Short mmCIF file of C-alpha atoms in Angstrom, two decimals:
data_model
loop_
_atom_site.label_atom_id
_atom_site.label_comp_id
_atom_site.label_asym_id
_atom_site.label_seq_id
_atom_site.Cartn_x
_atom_site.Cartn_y
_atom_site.Cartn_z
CA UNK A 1 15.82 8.24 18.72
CA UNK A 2 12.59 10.02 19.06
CA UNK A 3 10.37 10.77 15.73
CA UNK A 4 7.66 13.39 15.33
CA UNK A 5 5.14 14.07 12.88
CA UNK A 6 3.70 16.99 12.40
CA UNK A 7 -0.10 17.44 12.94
CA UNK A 8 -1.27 20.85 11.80
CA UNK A 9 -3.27 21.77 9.02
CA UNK A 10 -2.22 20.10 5.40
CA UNK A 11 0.34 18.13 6.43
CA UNK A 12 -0.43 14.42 6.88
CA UNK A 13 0.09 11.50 4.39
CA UNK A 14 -2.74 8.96 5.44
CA UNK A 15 -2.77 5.49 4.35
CA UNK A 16 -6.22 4.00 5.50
CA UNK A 17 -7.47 0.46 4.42
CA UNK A 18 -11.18 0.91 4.30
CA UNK A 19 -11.48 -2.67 3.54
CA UNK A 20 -9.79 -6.11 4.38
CA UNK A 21 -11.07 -7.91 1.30
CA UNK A 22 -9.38 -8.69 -1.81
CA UNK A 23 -10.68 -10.61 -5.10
CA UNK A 24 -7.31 -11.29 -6.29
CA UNK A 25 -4.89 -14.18 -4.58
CA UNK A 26 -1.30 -12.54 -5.26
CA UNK A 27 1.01 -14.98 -3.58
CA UNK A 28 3.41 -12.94 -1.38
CA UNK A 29 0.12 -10.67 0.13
CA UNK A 30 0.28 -9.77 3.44
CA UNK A 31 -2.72 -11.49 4.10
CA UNK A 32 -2.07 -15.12 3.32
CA UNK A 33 0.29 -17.40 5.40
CA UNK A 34 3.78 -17.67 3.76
CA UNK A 35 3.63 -20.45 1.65
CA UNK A 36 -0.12 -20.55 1.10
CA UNK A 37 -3.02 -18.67 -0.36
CA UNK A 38 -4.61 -19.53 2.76
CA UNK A 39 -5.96 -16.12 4.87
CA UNK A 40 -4.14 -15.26 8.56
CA UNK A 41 -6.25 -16.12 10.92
CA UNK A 42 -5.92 -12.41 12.33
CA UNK A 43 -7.37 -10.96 8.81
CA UNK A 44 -11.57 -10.61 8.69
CA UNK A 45 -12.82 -9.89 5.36
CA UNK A 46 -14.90 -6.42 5.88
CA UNK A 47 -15.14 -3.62 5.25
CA UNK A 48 -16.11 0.51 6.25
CA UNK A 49 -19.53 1.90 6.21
CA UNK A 50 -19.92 5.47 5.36
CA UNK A 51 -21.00 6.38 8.65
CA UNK A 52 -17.98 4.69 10.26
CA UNK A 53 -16.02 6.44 7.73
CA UNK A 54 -17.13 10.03 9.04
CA UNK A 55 -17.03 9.05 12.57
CA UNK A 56 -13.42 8.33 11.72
CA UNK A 57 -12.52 11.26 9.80
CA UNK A 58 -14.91 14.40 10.68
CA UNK A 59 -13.91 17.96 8.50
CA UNK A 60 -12.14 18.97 11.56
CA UNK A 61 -9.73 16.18 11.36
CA UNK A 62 -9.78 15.96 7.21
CA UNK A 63 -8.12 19.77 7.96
CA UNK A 64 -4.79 18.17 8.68
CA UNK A 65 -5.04 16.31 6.01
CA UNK A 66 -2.58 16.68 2.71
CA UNK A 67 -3.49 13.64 0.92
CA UNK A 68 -5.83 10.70 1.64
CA UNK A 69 -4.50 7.55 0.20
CA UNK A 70 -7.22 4.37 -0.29
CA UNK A 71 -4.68 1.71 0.13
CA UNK A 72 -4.28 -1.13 2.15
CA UNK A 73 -1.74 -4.13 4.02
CA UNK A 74 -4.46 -6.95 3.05
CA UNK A 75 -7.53 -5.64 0.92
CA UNK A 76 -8.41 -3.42 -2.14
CA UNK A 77 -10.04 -0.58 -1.24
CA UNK A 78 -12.37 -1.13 -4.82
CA UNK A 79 -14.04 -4.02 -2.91
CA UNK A 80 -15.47 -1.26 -0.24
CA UNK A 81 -19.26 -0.50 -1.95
CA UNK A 82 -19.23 3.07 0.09
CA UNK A 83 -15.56 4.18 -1.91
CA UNK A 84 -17.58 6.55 -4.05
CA UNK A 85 -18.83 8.10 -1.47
CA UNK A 86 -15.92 8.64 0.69
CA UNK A 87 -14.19 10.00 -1.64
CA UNK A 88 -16.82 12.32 -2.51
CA UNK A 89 -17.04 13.28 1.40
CA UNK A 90 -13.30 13.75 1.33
CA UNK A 91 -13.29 15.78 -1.47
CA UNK A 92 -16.34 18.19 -0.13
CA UNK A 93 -14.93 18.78 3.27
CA UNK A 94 -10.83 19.29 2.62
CA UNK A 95 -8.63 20.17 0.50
CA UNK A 96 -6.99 16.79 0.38
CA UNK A 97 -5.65 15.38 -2.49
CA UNK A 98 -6.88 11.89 -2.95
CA UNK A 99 -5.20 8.46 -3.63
CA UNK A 100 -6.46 5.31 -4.50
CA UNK A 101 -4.46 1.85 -4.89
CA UNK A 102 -6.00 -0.73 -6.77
CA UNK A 103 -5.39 -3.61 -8.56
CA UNK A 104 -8.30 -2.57 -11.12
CA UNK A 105 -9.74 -5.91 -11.76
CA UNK A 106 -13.00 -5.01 -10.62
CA UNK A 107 -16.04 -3.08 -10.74
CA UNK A 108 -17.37 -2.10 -14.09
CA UNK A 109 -15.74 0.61 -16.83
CA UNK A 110 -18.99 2.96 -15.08
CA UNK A 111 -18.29 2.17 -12.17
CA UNK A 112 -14.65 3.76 -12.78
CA UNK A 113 -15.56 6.70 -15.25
CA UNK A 114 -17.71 7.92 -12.16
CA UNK A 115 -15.53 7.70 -9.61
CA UNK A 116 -13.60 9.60 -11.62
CA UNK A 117 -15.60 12.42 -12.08
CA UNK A 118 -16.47 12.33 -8.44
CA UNK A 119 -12.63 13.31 -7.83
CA UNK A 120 -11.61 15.55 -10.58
CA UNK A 121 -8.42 16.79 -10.83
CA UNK A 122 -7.82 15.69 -7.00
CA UNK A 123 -8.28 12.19 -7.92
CA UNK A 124 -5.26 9.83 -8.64
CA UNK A 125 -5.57 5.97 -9.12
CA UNK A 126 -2.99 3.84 -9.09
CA UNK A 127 -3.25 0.07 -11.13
CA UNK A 128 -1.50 -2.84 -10.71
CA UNK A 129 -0.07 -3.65 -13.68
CA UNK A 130 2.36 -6.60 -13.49
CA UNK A 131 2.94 -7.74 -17.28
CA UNK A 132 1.77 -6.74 -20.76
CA UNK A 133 0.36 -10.11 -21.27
CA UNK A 134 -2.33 -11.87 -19.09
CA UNK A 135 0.21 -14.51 -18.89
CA UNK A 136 2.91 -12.53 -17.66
CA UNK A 137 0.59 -10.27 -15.85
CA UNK A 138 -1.37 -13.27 -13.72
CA UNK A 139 1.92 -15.49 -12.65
CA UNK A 140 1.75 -12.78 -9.86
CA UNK A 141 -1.50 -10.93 -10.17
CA UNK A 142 -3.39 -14.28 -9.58
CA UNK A 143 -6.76 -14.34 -10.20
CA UNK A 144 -6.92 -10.82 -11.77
CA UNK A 145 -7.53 -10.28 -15.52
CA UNK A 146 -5.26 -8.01 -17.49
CA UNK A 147 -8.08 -6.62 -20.33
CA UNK A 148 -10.85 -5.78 -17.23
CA UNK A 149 -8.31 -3.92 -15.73
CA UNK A 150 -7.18 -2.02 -18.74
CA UNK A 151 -10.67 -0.82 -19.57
CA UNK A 152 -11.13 0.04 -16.46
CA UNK A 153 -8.31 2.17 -16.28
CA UNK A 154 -9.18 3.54 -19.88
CA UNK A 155 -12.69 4.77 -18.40
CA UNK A 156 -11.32 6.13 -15.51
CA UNK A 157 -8.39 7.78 -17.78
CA UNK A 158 -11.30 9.68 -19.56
CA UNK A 159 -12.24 11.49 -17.04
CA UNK A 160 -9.39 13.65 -16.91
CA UNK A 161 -8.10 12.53 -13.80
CA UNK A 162 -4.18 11.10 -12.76
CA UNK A 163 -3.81 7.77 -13.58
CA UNK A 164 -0.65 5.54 -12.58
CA UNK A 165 0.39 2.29 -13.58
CA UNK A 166 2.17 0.24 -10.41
CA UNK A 167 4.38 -2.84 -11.85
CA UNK A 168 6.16 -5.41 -9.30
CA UNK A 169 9.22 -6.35 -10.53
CA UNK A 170 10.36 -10.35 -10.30
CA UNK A 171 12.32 -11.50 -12.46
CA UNK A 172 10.00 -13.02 -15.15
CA UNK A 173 8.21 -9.68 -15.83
CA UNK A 174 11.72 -7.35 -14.98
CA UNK A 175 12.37 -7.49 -19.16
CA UNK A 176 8.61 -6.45 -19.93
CA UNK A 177 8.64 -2.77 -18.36
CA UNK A 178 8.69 -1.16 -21.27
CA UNK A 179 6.44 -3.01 -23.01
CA UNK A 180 3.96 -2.49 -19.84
CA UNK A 181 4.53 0.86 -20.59
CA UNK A 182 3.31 1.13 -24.23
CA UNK A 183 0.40 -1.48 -24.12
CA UNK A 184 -0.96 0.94 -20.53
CA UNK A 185 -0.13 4.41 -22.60
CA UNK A 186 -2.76 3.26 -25.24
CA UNK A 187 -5.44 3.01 -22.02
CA UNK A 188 -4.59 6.21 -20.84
CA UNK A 189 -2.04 6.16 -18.15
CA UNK A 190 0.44 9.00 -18.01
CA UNK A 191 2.79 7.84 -15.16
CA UNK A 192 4.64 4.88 -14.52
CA UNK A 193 6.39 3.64 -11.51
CA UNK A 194 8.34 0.12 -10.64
CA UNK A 195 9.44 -1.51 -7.76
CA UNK A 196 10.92 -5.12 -6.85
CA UNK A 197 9.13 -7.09 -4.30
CA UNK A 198 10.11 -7.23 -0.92
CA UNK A 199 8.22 -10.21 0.39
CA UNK A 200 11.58 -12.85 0.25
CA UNK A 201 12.36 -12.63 3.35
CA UNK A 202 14.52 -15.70 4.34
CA UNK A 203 15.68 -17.09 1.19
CA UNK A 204 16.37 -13.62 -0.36
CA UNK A 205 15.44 -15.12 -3.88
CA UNK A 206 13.01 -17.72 -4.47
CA UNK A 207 9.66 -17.74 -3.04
CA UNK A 208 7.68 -20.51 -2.87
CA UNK A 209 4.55 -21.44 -2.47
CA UNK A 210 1.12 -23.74 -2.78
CA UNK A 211 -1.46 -22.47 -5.04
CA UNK A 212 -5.25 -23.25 -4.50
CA UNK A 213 -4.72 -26.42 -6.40
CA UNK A 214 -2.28 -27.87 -4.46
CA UNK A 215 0.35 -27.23 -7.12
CA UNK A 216 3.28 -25.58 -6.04
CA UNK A 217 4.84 -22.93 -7.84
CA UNK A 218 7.79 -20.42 -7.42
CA UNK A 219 8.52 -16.49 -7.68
CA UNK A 220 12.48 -15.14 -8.12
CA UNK A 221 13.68 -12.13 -7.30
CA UNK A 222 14.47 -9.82 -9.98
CA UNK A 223 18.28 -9.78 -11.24
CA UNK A 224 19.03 -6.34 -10.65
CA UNK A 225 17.42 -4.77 -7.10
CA UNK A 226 14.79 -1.83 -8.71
CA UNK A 227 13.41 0.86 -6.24
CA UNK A 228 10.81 2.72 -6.65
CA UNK A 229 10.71 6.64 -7.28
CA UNK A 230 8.88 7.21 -4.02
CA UNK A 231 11.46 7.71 -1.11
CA UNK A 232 8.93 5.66 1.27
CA UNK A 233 9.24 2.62 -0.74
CA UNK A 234 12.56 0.99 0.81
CA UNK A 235 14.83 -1.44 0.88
CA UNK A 236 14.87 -4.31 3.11
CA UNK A 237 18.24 -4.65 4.66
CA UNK A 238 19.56 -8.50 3.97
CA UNK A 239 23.08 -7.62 4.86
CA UNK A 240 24.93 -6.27 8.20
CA UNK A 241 25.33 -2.77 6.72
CA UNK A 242 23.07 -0.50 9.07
CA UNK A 243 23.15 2.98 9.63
CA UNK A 244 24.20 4.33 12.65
CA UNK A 245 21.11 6.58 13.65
CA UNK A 246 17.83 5.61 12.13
CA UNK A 247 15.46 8.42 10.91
CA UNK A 248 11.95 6.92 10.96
CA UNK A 249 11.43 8.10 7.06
CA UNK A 250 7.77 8.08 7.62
CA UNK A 251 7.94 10.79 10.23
CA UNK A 252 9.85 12.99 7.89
CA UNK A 253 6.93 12.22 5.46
CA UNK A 254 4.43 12.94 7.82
CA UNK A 255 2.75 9.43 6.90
CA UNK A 256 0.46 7.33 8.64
CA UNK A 257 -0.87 4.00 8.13
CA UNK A 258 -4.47 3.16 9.49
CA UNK A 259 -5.31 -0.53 9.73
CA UNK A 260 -8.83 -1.54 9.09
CA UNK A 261 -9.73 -1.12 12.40
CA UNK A 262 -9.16 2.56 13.52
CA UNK A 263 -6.27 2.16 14.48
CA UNK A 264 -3.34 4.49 13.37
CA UNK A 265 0.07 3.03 13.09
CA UNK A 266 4.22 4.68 11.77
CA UNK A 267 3.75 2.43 9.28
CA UNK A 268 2.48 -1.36 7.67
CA UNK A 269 5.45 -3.26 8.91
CA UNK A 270 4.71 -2.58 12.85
CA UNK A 271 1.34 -2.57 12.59
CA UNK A 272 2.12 -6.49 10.99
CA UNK A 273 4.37 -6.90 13.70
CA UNK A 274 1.91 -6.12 16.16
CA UNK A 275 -0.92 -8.05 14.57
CA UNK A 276 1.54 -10.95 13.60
CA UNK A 277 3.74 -10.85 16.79
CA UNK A 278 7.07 -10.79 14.73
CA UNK A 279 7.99 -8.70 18.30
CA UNK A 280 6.12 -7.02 21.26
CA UNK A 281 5.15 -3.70 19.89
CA UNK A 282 3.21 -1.43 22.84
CA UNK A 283 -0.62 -1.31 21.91
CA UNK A 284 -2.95 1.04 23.48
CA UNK A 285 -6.05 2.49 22.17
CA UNK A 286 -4.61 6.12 22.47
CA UNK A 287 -4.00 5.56 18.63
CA UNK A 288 -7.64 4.28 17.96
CA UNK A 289 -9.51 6.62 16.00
CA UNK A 290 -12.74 5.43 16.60
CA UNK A 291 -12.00 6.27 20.37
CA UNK A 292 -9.63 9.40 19.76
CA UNK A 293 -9.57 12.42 17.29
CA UNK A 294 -7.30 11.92 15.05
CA UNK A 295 -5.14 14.75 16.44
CA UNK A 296 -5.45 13.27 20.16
CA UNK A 297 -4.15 10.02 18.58
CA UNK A 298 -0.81 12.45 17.39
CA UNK A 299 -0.71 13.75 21.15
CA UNK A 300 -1.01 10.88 22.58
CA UNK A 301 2.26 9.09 24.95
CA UNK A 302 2.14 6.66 22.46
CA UNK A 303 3.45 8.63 19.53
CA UNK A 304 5.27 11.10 21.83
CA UNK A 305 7.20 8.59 23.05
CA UNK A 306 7.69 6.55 19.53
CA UNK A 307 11.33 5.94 18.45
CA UNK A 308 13.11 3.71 15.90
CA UNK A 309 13.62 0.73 18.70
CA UNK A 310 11.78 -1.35 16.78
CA UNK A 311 13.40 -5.03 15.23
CA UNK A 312 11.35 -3.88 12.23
CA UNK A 313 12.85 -0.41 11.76
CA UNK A 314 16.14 -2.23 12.05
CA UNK A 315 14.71 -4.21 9.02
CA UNK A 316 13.06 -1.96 7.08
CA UNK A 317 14.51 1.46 7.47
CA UNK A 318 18.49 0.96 7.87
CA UNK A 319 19.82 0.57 4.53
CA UNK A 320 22.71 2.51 3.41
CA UNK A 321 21.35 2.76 -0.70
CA UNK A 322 25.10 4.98 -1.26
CA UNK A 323 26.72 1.33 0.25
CA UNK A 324 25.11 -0.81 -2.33
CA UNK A 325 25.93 -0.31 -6.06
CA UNK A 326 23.81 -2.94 -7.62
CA UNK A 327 20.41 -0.57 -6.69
CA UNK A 328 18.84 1.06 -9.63
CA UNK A 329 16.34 3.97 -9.52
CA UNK A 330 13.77 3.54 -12.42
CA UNK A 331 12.34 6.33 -14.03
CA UNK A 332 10.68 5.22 -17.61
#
């Protein structure tokens, strides 16, 4: 089945990893080998320079635009020195509202109040908040520290703009939501979203894996499967139950995902696919952006021609949620 997005002005969800670096070592990242905190070999640790940045994205293609989202399949878009300033380039030449995704365990509490008032009321961060103790917060969040990121988020908080608390939901942090909720309110977060993780691929239910010293360790799936409020955060499909037609969800969004190289993908788990060759998925650089407007990428064959056929969409994007009763949508 074909898919379309559409490309005129204020419509487009973008998703653009302006860096492929990362200070914290959560075990079930994209960017480490299953198993391992050890880096793909396919993931460089770098990162955008302004200049690339507005190469990229000129005020012509920042028109189609809706919202720009800082996120990313294997960095944090914090560790990018020139996020300051993209945002602030963003903001000056669109209307866009602007997203960032963090896991808010670095940078300083300035650092953060001024990005915030760089954004204003456009702004929205999102931090990664996985327990309401560092205990509970690290067992996933490795390598991140709970208090850092909570004054952080305080700073930014003061500024007026959004800010969101993110929680991955296993099941030895899946009784501490609430408590999450309270300890974040006092550091200034006003909206709260949770979502199980989806990284258990064959075993369903235990993950395991090696941590940096050699000790091996294990993550469990939370008891009862949690979804997040956002209709583009799915469900993989473990079971035979498939729908008959697939809608590519993202399409309907109008979201995009652009990897840390230009390149602009339907979404993270084709773009792995294709960088991690789970299948053949068609490459051309018709969807490179640093060879293509951004709207001659969405004209392209390649996206004129996309449809669900993917093994991934398959996996990703034909679960039946009415089929399976034990799904719970969380809204605290």
């Amino acid at each position: 089945m074909q898919n379309t997005w559409n490309c005129t002005e204020n419509k487009l969800i973008l998703y653009v990893e302006v860096s492929s670096m990362c200070n914290a070592l959560c075990p079930q990242c994209d960017r480490y080998k299953p198993g391992t905190l050890t880096i793909h070999d396919h993931v460089t640790n770098t990162y955008w320079s302004l200049e690339k940045f507005k190469q990229v994205f000129t005020p012509d293609d920042l028109k189609l635009v809706k919202v720009f989202n800082f996120a990313g399949l294997y960095g944090d878009p914090a560790t990018n020195p020139n996020l300051p300033s993209m945002v602030d380039y963003v903001i000056k030449n669109s209307s866009a509202w602007i997203i960032i995704e963090t896991n808010g365990s670095i940078k300083t509490t300035e650092w953060w109040y001024n990005l915030g008032k760089i954004g204003g009321h456009r702004l929205k961060v999102q931090f990664d908040v996985d327990g309401s103790t560092q205990e509970i917060h690290e067992k996933y969040r490795v390598n991140t520290n709970l208090y850092k990121v909570l004054n952080n988020m305080l700073a930014f908080s003061k500024t007026g703009c959004e800010t969101k608390v993110m929680t991955i939901l296993f099941k030895h942090n899946e009784d501490d939501l609430s408590a999450i909720k309270e300890l974040t309110k006092k550091y200034g977060a006003t909206e709260w979203d949770s979502t199980q993780s989806l990284r258990f691929y064959n075993t369903h239910d235990v993950y395991r894996y090696t941590d940096k010293q050699g000790n091996e360790k294990i993550l469990e799936t939370p008891t009862v499967t949690k979804r997040s409020t956002s209709r583009l955060r799915r469900i993989r499909n473990f079971s035979n139950v498939k729908a008959d037609t697939i809608v590519c969800p993202n399409a309907e969004a109008n979201f995009l995902q652009v990897d840390s190289y230009g390149n602009v993908w339907p979404c993270c788990d084709i773009l792995e696919a294709h960088e991690r060759k789970f299948e053949n998925v068609d490459y051309t650089d018709e969807i490179n952006l640093l060879k293509h407007s951004l709207k001659d990428v969405m004209k392209s064959k390649w996206y004129s021609s996309f449809t669900t056929r993917y093994k991934q969409c398959d996996i990703w994007c034909s679960h039946k949620p009415d089929t399976d009763n034990n799904i719970e949508i969380l809204n605290l």
